[in-house]
Short mmCIF file of C-alpha atoms and ligand atoms in Angstrom, two decimals:
data_model
loop_
_atom_site.label_atom_id
_atom_site.label_comp_id
_atom_site.label_asym_id
_atom_site.label_seq_id
_atom_site.Cartn_x
_atom_site.Cartn_y
_atom_site.Cartn_z
CA MET A 1 163.86 81.49 113.38
CA ARG A 2 163.55 78.94 116.19
CA LEU A 3 161.45 80.19 119.05
CA CYS A 4 160.56 77.10 120.99
CA SER A 5 162.94 74.47 122.28
CA ALA A 6 161.91 70.82 122.55
CA GLU A 7 160.50 71.63 126.01
CA GLY A 8 158.40 74.42 124.54
CA PHE A 9 160.38 77.27 126.12
CA ALA A 10 161.53 80.24 124.09
CA ASP A 11 165.11 80.61 122.89
CA ARG A 12 166.18 83.78 124.69
CA THR A 13 168.80 84.66 122.07
CA VAL A 14 165.97 85.79 119.77
CA MET A 15 163.41 88.48 120.60
CA GLU A 16 159.87 87.36 119.84
CA GLY A 17 158.06 89.44 117.21
CA ILE A 18 154.61 90.65 118.33
CA VAL A 19 151.83 92.38 116.41
CA ILE A 20 149.09 94.16 118.38
CA LEU A 21 145.82 94.74 116.57
CA GLY A 22 143.93 97.42 118.49
CA SER A 23 147.01 98.76 120.31
CA THR A 24 145.26 102.07 121.07
CA GLY A 25 142.50 100.39 123.12
CA SER A 26 142.40 99.26 126.73
CA ILE A 27 143.80 95.75 126.03
CA GLY A 28 146.31 97.15 123.53
CA VAL A 29 147.68 99.69 126.02
CA ASN A 30 147.91 97.00 128.74
CA THR A 31 149.73 94.69 126.31
CA LEU A 32 152.33 97.37 125.65
CA ALA A 33 152.65 97.87 129.42
CA VAL A 34 153.49 94.16 129.82
CA ILE A 35 156.00 94.38 126.96
CA ARG A 36 157.64 97.33 128.77
CA GLN A 37 158.00 95.08 131.85
CA ASN A 38 160.00 92.57 129.81
CA PRO A 39 162.78 94.49 128.05
CA GLY A 40 164.77 92.49 125.50
CA ARG A 41 162.14 89.76 125.24
CA PHE A 42 159.70 91.09 122.61
CA SER A 43 160.05 93.23 119.51
CA VAL A 44 156.90 95.05 118.45
CA GLU A 45 156.59 94.43 114.71
CA GLY A 46 153.14 95.89 114.03
CA LEU A 47 150.56 98.10 115.74
CA SER A 48 147.07 99.17 114.75
CA GLY A 49 144.52 101.75 115.81
CA HIS A 50 141.36 103.11 114.25
CA ASP A 51 140.51 106.69 115.31
CA ASN A 52 143.19 107.49 117.87
CA VAL A 53 145.95 108.77 115.59
CA ALA A 54 147.74 110.70 118.35
CA LEU A 55 148.10 107.68 120.65
CA LEU A 56 149.22 105.45 117.79
CA ALA A 57 151.88 108.02 116.86
CA GLN A 58 153.11 108.03 120.47
CA GLN A 59 153.27 104.21 120.49
CA ILE A 60 155.20 104.20 117.20
CA ARG A 61 157.80 106.58 118.68
CA GLU A 62 158.32 104.32 121.66
CA PHE A 63 158.13 100.83 120.12
CA ARG A 64 159.31 101.48 116.51
CA PRO A 65 157.18 98.87 114.67
CA LYS A 66 157.94 98.15 111.00
CA GLN A 67 154.27 98.37 109.98
CA VAL A 68 151.22 100.14 111.36
CA ALA A 69 147.56 100.35 110.37
CA ILE A 70 145.05 103.11 111.11
CA GLY A 71 141.42 103.73 110.07
CA GLU A 72 140.62 104.57 106.44
CA GLY A 73 141.62 108.09 105.44
CA ARG A 74 143.77 108.73 108.55
CA GLY A 75 147.15 107.60 107.18
CA ALA A 76 148.25 111.08 106.07
CA HIS A 77 147.52 112.54 109.50
CA LEU A 78 149.53 109.76 111.15
CA GLN A 79 152.35 110.25 108.65
CA ALA A 80 152.48 113.96 109.50
CA LEU A 81 152.73 113.23 113.24
CA ILE A 82 155.77 110.95 112.83
CA ALA A 83 157.37 112.70 109.84
CA GLU A 84 160.83 113.06 111.44
CA LEU A 85 161.15 109.39 112.54
CA ARG A 86 163.85 107.31 110.81
CA PRO A 87 163.29 104.63 109.69
CA GLN A 88 159.63 105.28 108.89
CA PRO A 89 157.14 102.45 109.49
CA GLU A 90 155.00 101.36 106.57
CA ILE A 91 151.61 103.04 107.13
CA LEU A 92 148.56 101.06 106.05
CA GLU A 93 144.86 101.82 106.37
CA GLY A 94 141.64 100.01 107.24
CA ILE A 95 140.84 96.32 107.56
CA ALA A 96 143.10 95.44 104.62
CA GLY A 97 145.97 97.19 106.40
CA GLN A 98 145.29 95.28 109.62
CA CYS A 99 145.24 91.99 107.69
CA ARG A 100 148.66 92.86 106.20
CA ILE A 101 150.23 93.53 109.59
CA ALA A 102 148.56 90.40 111.04
CA GLU A 103 150.60 88.41 108.49
CA ALA A 104 153.95 90.16 109.24
CA PRO A 105 156.66 87.52 108.58
CA SER A 106 158.79 88.80 111.47
CA ALA A 107 156.02 88.20 114.07
CA THR A 108 155.07 84.90 115.69
CA ARG A 109 152.31 86.15 118.04
CA VAL A 110 149.39 88.39 117.20
CA VAL A 111 147.40 90.05 119.97
CA ALA A 112 143.82 90.43 118.69
CA ALA A 113 142.48 93.39 120.68
CA VAL A 114 140.21 95.16 118.21
CA VAL A 115 136.69 95.52 119.57
CA GLY A 116 133.74 93.97 117.78
CA ALA A 117 133.14 92.33 114.42
CA ALA A 118 135.74 94.58 112.78
CA GLY A 119 138.37 92.25 114.25
CA ILE A 120 137.27 89.09 112.49
CA LYS A 121 139.13 89.40 109.15
CA PRO A 122 142.51 90.31 110.67
CA VAL A 123 142.23 87.42 113.15
CA MET A 124 141.53 85.06 110.30
CA ALA A 125 144.47 86.46 108.32
CA ALA A 126 146.75 85.86 111.34
CA ILE A 127 145.50 82.27 111.71
CA ARG A 128 146.06 81.59 108.02
CA ALA A 129 149.58 82.99 108.37
CA GLY A 130 150.21 80.49 111.19
CA LYS A 131 150.61 83.01 114.03
CA THR A 132 149.90 82.16 117.65
CA ILE A 133 146.84 84.22 118.57
CA ALA A 134 146.45 85.98 121.93
CA LEU A 135 142.72 86.55 121.60
CA ALA A 136 140.88 89.34 123.39
CA ASN A 137 138.35 89.97 120.62
CA LYS A 138 135.58 87.66 121.82
CA GLU A 139 133.13 88.89 119.18
CA CYS A 140 134.94 86.99 116.41
CA LEU A 141 134.45 83.70 118.30
CA VAL A 142 130.80 84.57 118.91
CA MET A 143 130.30 85.26 115.20
CA ALA A 144 132.12 82.26 113.79
CA GLY A 145 133.57 80.17 116.61
CA ALA A 146 133.30 76.77 114.92
CA LEU A 147 134.89 78.06 111.74
CA LEU A 148 137.68 79.94 113.50
CA MET A 149 138.60 77.04 115.79
CA GLU A 150 138.52 74.57 112.88
CA GLU A 151 140.82 76.79 110.83
CA ALA A 152 143.19 77.08 113.81
CA ARG A 153 143.17 73.29 114.32
CA ARG A 154 143.88 72.64 110.63
CA ARG A 155 146.88 74.96 110.73
CA ALA A 156 148.04 73.84 114.20
CA VAL A 157 147.62 77.42 115.39
CA ARG A 158 147.30 78.00 119.13
CA ILE A 159 144.53 80.32 120.36
CA LEU A 160 145.45 81.71 123.79
CA PRO A 161 142.51 83.44 125.50
CA ILE A 162 143.15 86.89 127.00
CA ASP A 163 139.61 87.29 128.34
CA SER A 164 140.23 86.87 132.08
CA GLU A 165 137.60 84.14 132.61
CA HIS A 166 138.75 82.03 129.67
CA ASN A 167 142.36 82.66 130.56
CA ALA A 168 141.64 81.35 134.07
CA ILE A 169 140.02 78.22 132.62
CA PHE A 170 142.90 77.77 130.18
CA GLN A 171 145.34 77.97 133.11
CA ALA A 172 143.33 75.49 135.20
CA LEU A 173 143.23 73.07 132.26
CA GLN A 174 146.99 72.81 131.80
CA GLY A 175 147.91 69.14 132.04
CA ALA A 176 144.28 67.94 132.09
CA ALA A 177 143.02 65.29 129.67
CA ASP A 178 140.09 66.48 127.48
CA ASN A 179 137.75 63.84 128.88
CA SER A 180 138.41 64.81 132.50
CA ILE A 181 136.24 67.97 132.52
CA ASP A 182 132.76 67.86 133.98
CA HIS A 183 131.85 71.53 133.60
CA LEU A 184 133.16 75.08 133.52
CA THR A 185 132.01 77.96 135.74
CA LEU A 186 132.46 81.49 134.43
CA THR A 187 132.51 84.02 137.23
CA ALA A 188 130.74 87.36 136.79
CA SER A 189 131.06 90.50 138.89
CA GLY A 190 127.37 91.19 138.24
CA GLY A 191 128.24 94.64 136.88
CA PRO A 192 127.16 98.01 138.28
CA PHE A 193 123.45 97.06 138.54
CA ARG A 194 123.69 93.77 140.43
CA ARG A 195 121.84 95.26 143.40
CA LYS A 196 119.61 97.71 141.53
CA PRO A 197 115.93 96.65 141.41
CA SER A 198 114.88 95.96 137.81
CA ALA A 199 111.97 98.42 138.30
CA GLU A 200 114.64 101.18 138.31
CA PHE A 201 116.45 100.00 135.15
CA GLY A 202 114.38 102.36 132.99
CA SER A 203 116.19 105.42 134.34
CA ILE A 204 119.79 104.13 134.07
CA SER A 205 122.02 106.79 132.53
CA LEU A 206 124.99 106.29 130.22
CA GLN A 207 127.36 107.56 132.94
CA GLU A 208 126.01 105.02 135.45
CA ALA A 209 126.35 102.18 132.95
CA LEU A 210 129.96 103.18 132.18
CA ARG A 211 130.94 102.91 135.88
CA HIS A 212 132.07 99.28 136.27
CA PRO A 213 132.74 98.38 139.93
CA ASN A 214 135.95 96.35 139.33
CA TRP A 215 137.41 96.67 135.83
CA GLN A 216 138.74 99.56 133.71
CA MET A 217 137.83 98.61 130.12
CA GLY A 218 136.79 100.00 126.75
CA GLN A 219 133.27 101.46 126.45
CA LYS A 220 131.67 98.60 124.50
CA ILE A 221 132.65 95.84 126.93
CA THR A 222 131.75 98.09 129.89
CA ILE A 223 128.18 98.48 128.59
CA ASP A 224 128.11 94.73 127.81
CA SER A 225 129.04 94.14 131.47
CA ALA A 226 126.22 96.37 132.66
CA THR A 227 123.62 94.45 130.60
CA MET A 228 125.46 91.17 131.31
CA MET A 229 125.67 90.66 127.54
CA ASN A 230 129.40 90.32 128.21
CA LYS A 231 128.68 87.08 130.09
CA CYS A 232 126.39 85.97 127.26
CA LEU A 233 129.22 86.51 124.75
CA GLU A 234 131.63 84.73 127.10
CA ILE A 235 129.42 81.63 127.36
CA ILE A 236 129.46 81.41 123.55
CA GLU A 237 133.21 82.13 123.52
CA ALA A 238 133.82 79.31 126.05
CA ARG A 239 131.67 76.90 124.07
CA TRP A 240 134.03 77.19 121.09
CA LEU A 241 137.35 77.74 122.83
CA PHE A 242 136.99 74.66 125.03
CA ASP A 243 134.76 72.62 122.69
CA LEU A 244 132.11 71.90 125.32
CA PRO A 245 128.32 71.85 124.98
CA ALA A 246 126.55 74.91 126.35
CA ALA A 247 124.94 72.85 129.14
CA LYS A 248 128.41 72.33 130.63
CA ILE A 249 129.08 76.06 130.93
CA LYS A 250 127.66 77.73 134.03
CA VAL A 251 127.77 81.26 135.44
CA LEU A 252 128.37 82.24 139.06
CA VAL A 253 128.15 85.80 140.35
CA HIS A 254 131.27 86.67 142.36
CA PRO A 255 131.22 90.41 143.06
CA GLN A 256 134.88 90.77 144.10
CA SER A 257 136.31 89.52 140.73
CA VAL A 258 139.15 87.68 142.45
CA ILE A 259 138.40 84.14 141.25
CA HIS A 260 138.39 84.54 137.49
CA SER A 261 136.66 81.22 136.68
CA LEU A 262 136.65 77.55 137.64
CA VAL A 263 136.91 74.10 136.09
CA THR A 264 135.21 71.16 137.76
CA PHE A 265 136.63 67.75 136.86
CA ARG A 266 134.78 64.46 136.85
CA ASP A 267 136.55 63.29 140.02
CA GLY A 268 134.90 66.15 141.96
CA SER A 269 137.96 68.44 142.04
CA THR A 270 137.47 72.11 141.17
CA LEU A 271 140.46 74.22 140.07
CA CYS A 272 140.41 77.97 139.68
CA GLN A 273 142.74 80.92 139.11
CA LEU A 274 142.85 83.93 141.41
CA GLY A 275 144.39 87.34 140.86
CA LEU A 276 143.74 91.06 141.05
CA ALA A 277 141.26 92.47 138.54
CA ASP A 278 144.11 93.58 136.29
CA MET A 279 144.16 92.54 132.62
CA ARG A 280 147.97 92.64 132.57
CA ILE A 281 147.89 89.23 134.32
CA PRO A 282 146.06 87.27 131.58
CA ILE A 283 147.86 89.30 128.90
CA ALA A 284 151.26 88.35 130.37
CA TYR A 285 150.19 84.70 130.46
CA CYS A 286 149.33 84.83 126.74
CA LEU A 287 152.50 86.72 125.78
CA GLY A 288 154.80 84.41 127.71
CA PHE A 289 153.03 81.06 127.33
CA PRO A 290 154.20 78.46 128.18
CA GLU A 291 156.46 80.52 130.44
CA ARG A 292 155.19 82.96 133.06
CA ILE A 293 156.62 86.44 132.73
CA PRO A 294 156.36 89.62 134.86
CA SER A 295 153.11 91.50 134.25
CA GLY A 296 153.61 94.59 136.41
CA ALA A 297 150.42 93.76 138.32
CA GLY A 298 150.40 93.53 142.10
CA TRP A 299 149.83 90.50 144.31
CA LEU A 300 146.59 89.39 145.90
CA ASP A 301 146.31 89.93 149.64
CA LEU A 302 143.65 87.42 150.68
CA ALA A 303 143.87 88.30 154.37
CA ALA A 304 143.13 91.95 153.54
CA LEU A 305 140.19 90.83 151.38
CA GLY A 306 138.86 88.74 154.25
CA SER A 307 136.08 86.99 152.37
CA LEU A 308 134.91 86.12 148.90
CA THR A 309 131.21 85.85 148.15
CA PHE A 310 129.13 84.07 145.52
CA GLU A 311 125.54 84.33 144.27
CA GLU A 312 123.34 82.63 141.72
CA PRO A 313 122.89 84.80 138.60
CA ASP A 314 119.46 86.30 137.94
CA PRO A 315 118.38 85.58 134.35
CA VAL A 316 115.06 87.38 134.85
CA LYS A 317 116.75 90.66 135.71
CA PHE A 318 119.51 90.01 133.13
CA PRO A 319 117.93 88.14 130.18
CA ALA A 320 121.34 88.12 128.42
CA LEU A 321 122.21 85.08 130.54
CA ARG A 322 119.37 83.08 128.94
CA ILE A 323 119.99 84.46 125.46
CA ALA A 324 123.44 82.80 125.24
CA TYR A 325 121.93 79.32 125.56
CA GLU A 326 119.02 80.16 123.26
CA VAL A 327 121.19 81.35 120.36
CA LEU A 328 123.59 78.44 120.78
CA ALA A 329 120.59 76.08 120.56
CA LEU A 330 119.35 77.87 117.43
CA GLY A 331 122.81 77.44 115.93
CA GLY A 332 124.00 78.57 112.51
CA GLY A 333 124.25 82.34 112.22
CA ALA A 334 122.13 83.07 115.32
CA PRO A 335 125.10 84.05 117.54
CA ALA A 336 126.50 86.26 114.76
CA ALA A 337 123.10 87.93 114.33
CA LEU A 338 122.95 88.50 118.08
CA ASN A 339 126.45 89.95 118.10
CA GLY A 340 125.71 92.34 115.23
CA ALA A 341 122.49 93.48 116.92
CA ASN A 342 124.22 93.97 120.26
CA GLU A 343 127.05 96.04 118.73
CA THR A 344 124.47 98.21 117.02
CA LEU A 345 122.43 98.71 120.18
CA VAL A 346 125.46 99.45 122.35
CA GLY A 347 126.55 102.01 119.74
CA LEU A 348 123.11 103.64 119.91
CA PHE A 349 123.12 103.64 123.71
CA LEU A 350 126.61 105.21 123.74
CA GLN A 351 125.18 107.95 121.55
CA GLU A 352 122.27 108.23 124.02
CA ARG A 353 119.79 107.41 121.24
CA ILE A 354 118.14 104.55 123.09
CA ARG A 355 117.51 103.71 126.73
CA PHE A 356 119.50 101.07 128.64
CA THR A 357 116.52 98.68 128.84
CA GLN A 358 116.00 98.83 125.08
CA ILE A 359 119.24 96.91 124.55
CA SER A 360 117.96 93.74 126.19
CA ASP A 361 114.35 94.29 125.02
CA ILE A 362 115.45 94.39 121.38
CA LEU A 363 117.86 91.48 121.81
CA GLN A 364 115.02 89.39 123.24
CA ALA A 365 112.83 90.39 120.30
CA LEU A 366 115.63 89.30 117.98
CA VAL A 367 115.85 85.87 119.60
CA ALA A 368 112.06 85.50 119.34
CA ARG A 369 112.23 86.40 115.63
CA LEU A 370 115.08 83.93 115.07
CA ARG A 371 112.97 81.23 116.73
CA VAL A 372 110.10 81.95 114.33
CA ILE A 373 112.47 81.91 111.35
CA GLY A 374 113.86 78.59 112.58
CA GLU A 375 110.34 77.11 112.85
CA THR A 376 108.83 78.53 109.65
CA GLY A 377 111.89 78.96 107.40
CA ALA A 378 110.77 82.53 106.53
CA PRO A 379 111.87 82.80 102.88
CA ASP A 380 113.58 86.21 103.02
CA GLU A 381 115.38 85.67 106.27
CA TRP A 382 116.34 82.01 106.67
CA GLN A 383 119.92 82.74 105.50
CA CYS A 384 120.66 84.37 108.85
CA LEU A 385 120.30 80.94 110.46
CA GLN A 386 122.14 78.84 107.91
CA GLU A 387 125.31 77.06 109.00
CA VAL A 388 128.38 79.31 109.13
CA ARG A 389 130.56 77.50 106.57
CA GLN A 390 132.55 80.55 105.53
CA TRP A 391 133.20 84.03 106.91
CA GLU A 392 130.71 85.55 104.54
CA ASP A 393 127.90 83.53 106.19
CA ALA A 394 128.81 85.02 109.58
CA ILE A 395 129.02 88.52 108.13
CA GLN A 396 125.63 88.06 106.44
CA ALA A 397 124.03 86.95 109.72
CA ASP A 398 125.74 89.82 111.55
CA ALA A 399 124.34 92.26 108.97
CA TRP A 400 120.86 90.78 109.41
CA GLY A 401 121.15 91.28 113.19
CA ARG A 402 122.31 94.89 112.74
CA ALA A 403 119.45 95.66 110.38
CA PHE A 404 116.92 94.06 112.75
CA ALA A 405 118.23 96.05 115.71
CA LEU A 406 118.28 99.29 113.74
CA ARG A 407 114.70 98.77 112.55
CA GLN A 408 113.49 98.14 116.07
CA ALA A 409 115.51 101.01 117.54
CA THR A 410 114.44 103.42 114.83
CA GLU A 411 110.81 102.87 115.81
CA ALA A 412 111.76 104.09 119.27
CA VAL A 413 114.04 106.91 118.11
CA THR A 414 111.55 109.34 116.68
CA GLY A 415 112.57 112.69 115.27
CA THR A 416 116.25 111.82 115.00
CA SER A 417 118.53 109.90 112.66
CA THR A 418 121.26 107.44 113.42
CA ARG A 419 124.51 106.49 111.76
CA GLN A 420 125.91 102.97 112.06
CA ARG A 421 129.18 101.50 110.92
CA SER A 422 129.01 98.23 108.99
CA SER A 423 130.58 95.09 110.48
CA ASP A 424 133.88 95.51 108.64
CA GLY A 425 134.02 99.16 109.66
CA SER A 426 134.09 100.31 106.05
CA ALA A 427 130.70 101.86 105.44
CA GLU A 428 127.97 103.74 107.23
CA THR A 429 124.21 103.39 106.90
CA ARG A 430 121.95 106.34 107.50
CA VAL A 431 118.72 105.49 109.23
CA PRO A 432 116.00 108.01 108.50
CA THR A 433 113.21 108.49 110.97
N1 LIG B 501 139.24 95.89 128.16
C1 LIG B 501 139.23 94.75 128.82
O1 LIG B 501 139.59 94.71 129.99
C2 LIG B 501 138.79 93.50 128.13
C3 LIG B 501 138.71 92.31 128.88
C4 LIG B 501 138.37 91.13 128.23
C5 LIG B 501 138.09 91.12 126.88
N2 LIG B 501 138.16 92.29 126.17
C6 LIG B 501 137.84 92.28 124.73
O2 LIG B 501 138.95 92.85 124.03
C7 LIG B 501 138.50 93.58 122.90
C8 LIG B 501 139.02 95.00 123.01
O3 LIG B 501 138.43 95.62 124.14
P1 LIG B 501 138.93 97.01 124.71
O4 LIG B 501 138.25 97.19 126.00
O5 LIG B 501 140.42 97.07 124.64
O6 LIG B 501 138.29 98.01 123.63
P2 LIG B 501 138.66 99.52 123.35
O7 LIG B 501 139.38 100.13 124.49
O8 LIG B 501 137.43 100.16 122.85
O9 LIG B 501 139.72 99.40 122.13
C9 LIG B 501 139.34 98.89 120.89
C10 LIG B 501 140.48 98.91 119.91
O10 LIG B 501 139.95 98.55 118.62
C11 LIG B 501 140.17 99.62 117.71
N3 LIG B 501 139.02 99.71 116.81
C12 LIG B 501 137.77 100.13 117.11
N4 LIG B 501 136.99 100.05 116.01
C13 LIG B 501 137.76 99.58 115.01
C14 LIG B 501 137.54 99.30 113.64
N5 LIG B 501 136.35 99.48 113.07
N6 LIG B 501 138.57 98.83 112.91
C15 LIG B 501 139.79 98.63 113.47
N7 LIG B 501 140.07 98.88 114.77
C16 LIG B 501 139.06 99.35 115.53
C17 LIG B 501 140.33 100.88 118.56
O11 LIG B 501 141.03 101.89 117.88
P3 LIG B 501 140.91 103.47 118.29
O12 LIG B 501 140.87 103.50 119.79
O13 LIG B 501 142.19 104.04 117.72
O14 LIG B 501 139.69 103.99 117.64
C18 LIG B 501 141.12 100.29 119.73
O15 LIG B 501 142.47 100.12 119.38
C19 LIG B 501 136.96 93.47 122.94
O16 LIG B 501 136.54 92.43 122.11
C20 LIG B 501 136.63 93.14 124.38
O17 LIG B 501 135.45 92.41 124.52
C21 LIG B 501 138.50 93.46 126.77
#
């Protein structure tokens, strides 16, 4: 099947096959909304969800994929909900099921919209199968960015960033020579607590942290935005996506979320991308690339906005902004360990088992511990810092980070017990108190 002409534009006589991993989440639902805006252009070949069987069933009825994947043990329930459909999609379960649909021969693009480390194996399977990746799942780049980008390069696979900041940079870089970049600036809304004095952070409730001023997103990334860990993960993501040293990646607080990021070139020019805070815009760019296709989002009205404002970030109030550079300097599995710890702590905060401030306190303790391990080569723990040469190294470092975070959190969570899912989503660990 020929999809791209010599000029790189799609042959419109063929619908392009798309797989969406994480179709039941915020990015997944927005991706399907963009596909709805472009009838006759895409065929949905595979969809996946984890818990949300009812929504996945609804999506199957509308988009009629050939294959679907759902969390372990939920296939029969899904089957029952779509029993009368003909033809029936193949129903798969768990990470192995997601890897199978990521390799679907009839698809050329895979949208990676699973949240967290659970997305890493299916993304890798899609790269190995030569699919173009529309990547929302930043955690897999944080865990194993060098490895993932190297694998993509070797297989001439294109990674198109959905994350709005990286998508903006990717857009601004079109036509630019690699050696023309001076630095990148990731914009940050500052989250719901930009103006809150840090002395009041101790009393932040889950509901307050889930109220992002500009973006409607899944729970994990919304909490990451409140702690500014999202920006930390994005600095690491940008380091690998654009192959630039961390020192060339800066952060600028821009509360209106209209400018989605900027590239400054060595001649002094700065290019940026503007748009409403609507993820359908970067998703449409990744689905249509190199063409631009309708997204269903509205237009910016700059006159109505009147002004755009900018502030320096505050790394004292939000230590996550420092942590990104520290773990990149430590190298090896340090970012994966950080990611695993952060996922664990966000999970605990969402269950209201720990306080908001404990997320960044424990992450800072983790970085301090990693520094000691780096200096002393602590015999039982040095593996978490070794170079990530294969996926298993990243998963081992991620597991170390989860265990560290759980230990620290358990000390604070007295009189209760906590359940945590492992990085591949397959097992649970019970933490006694
Ligand atoms: N939302 C945004 O605006 C936004 C913007 C930029 C980047 N991103 C990134 O995009 C990714 C997705 O974010 P989101 O906001 O769409 O998250 P979300 O709404 O929480 O959706 C997550 C998706 O992953 C699935 N999932 C969760 N745990 C899983 C597991 N263990 N195994 C397989 N699938 C699993 C969920 O399935 P069920 O719902 O069926 O359980 C759902 O389909 C994240 O990495 C995030 O950082 C999101």
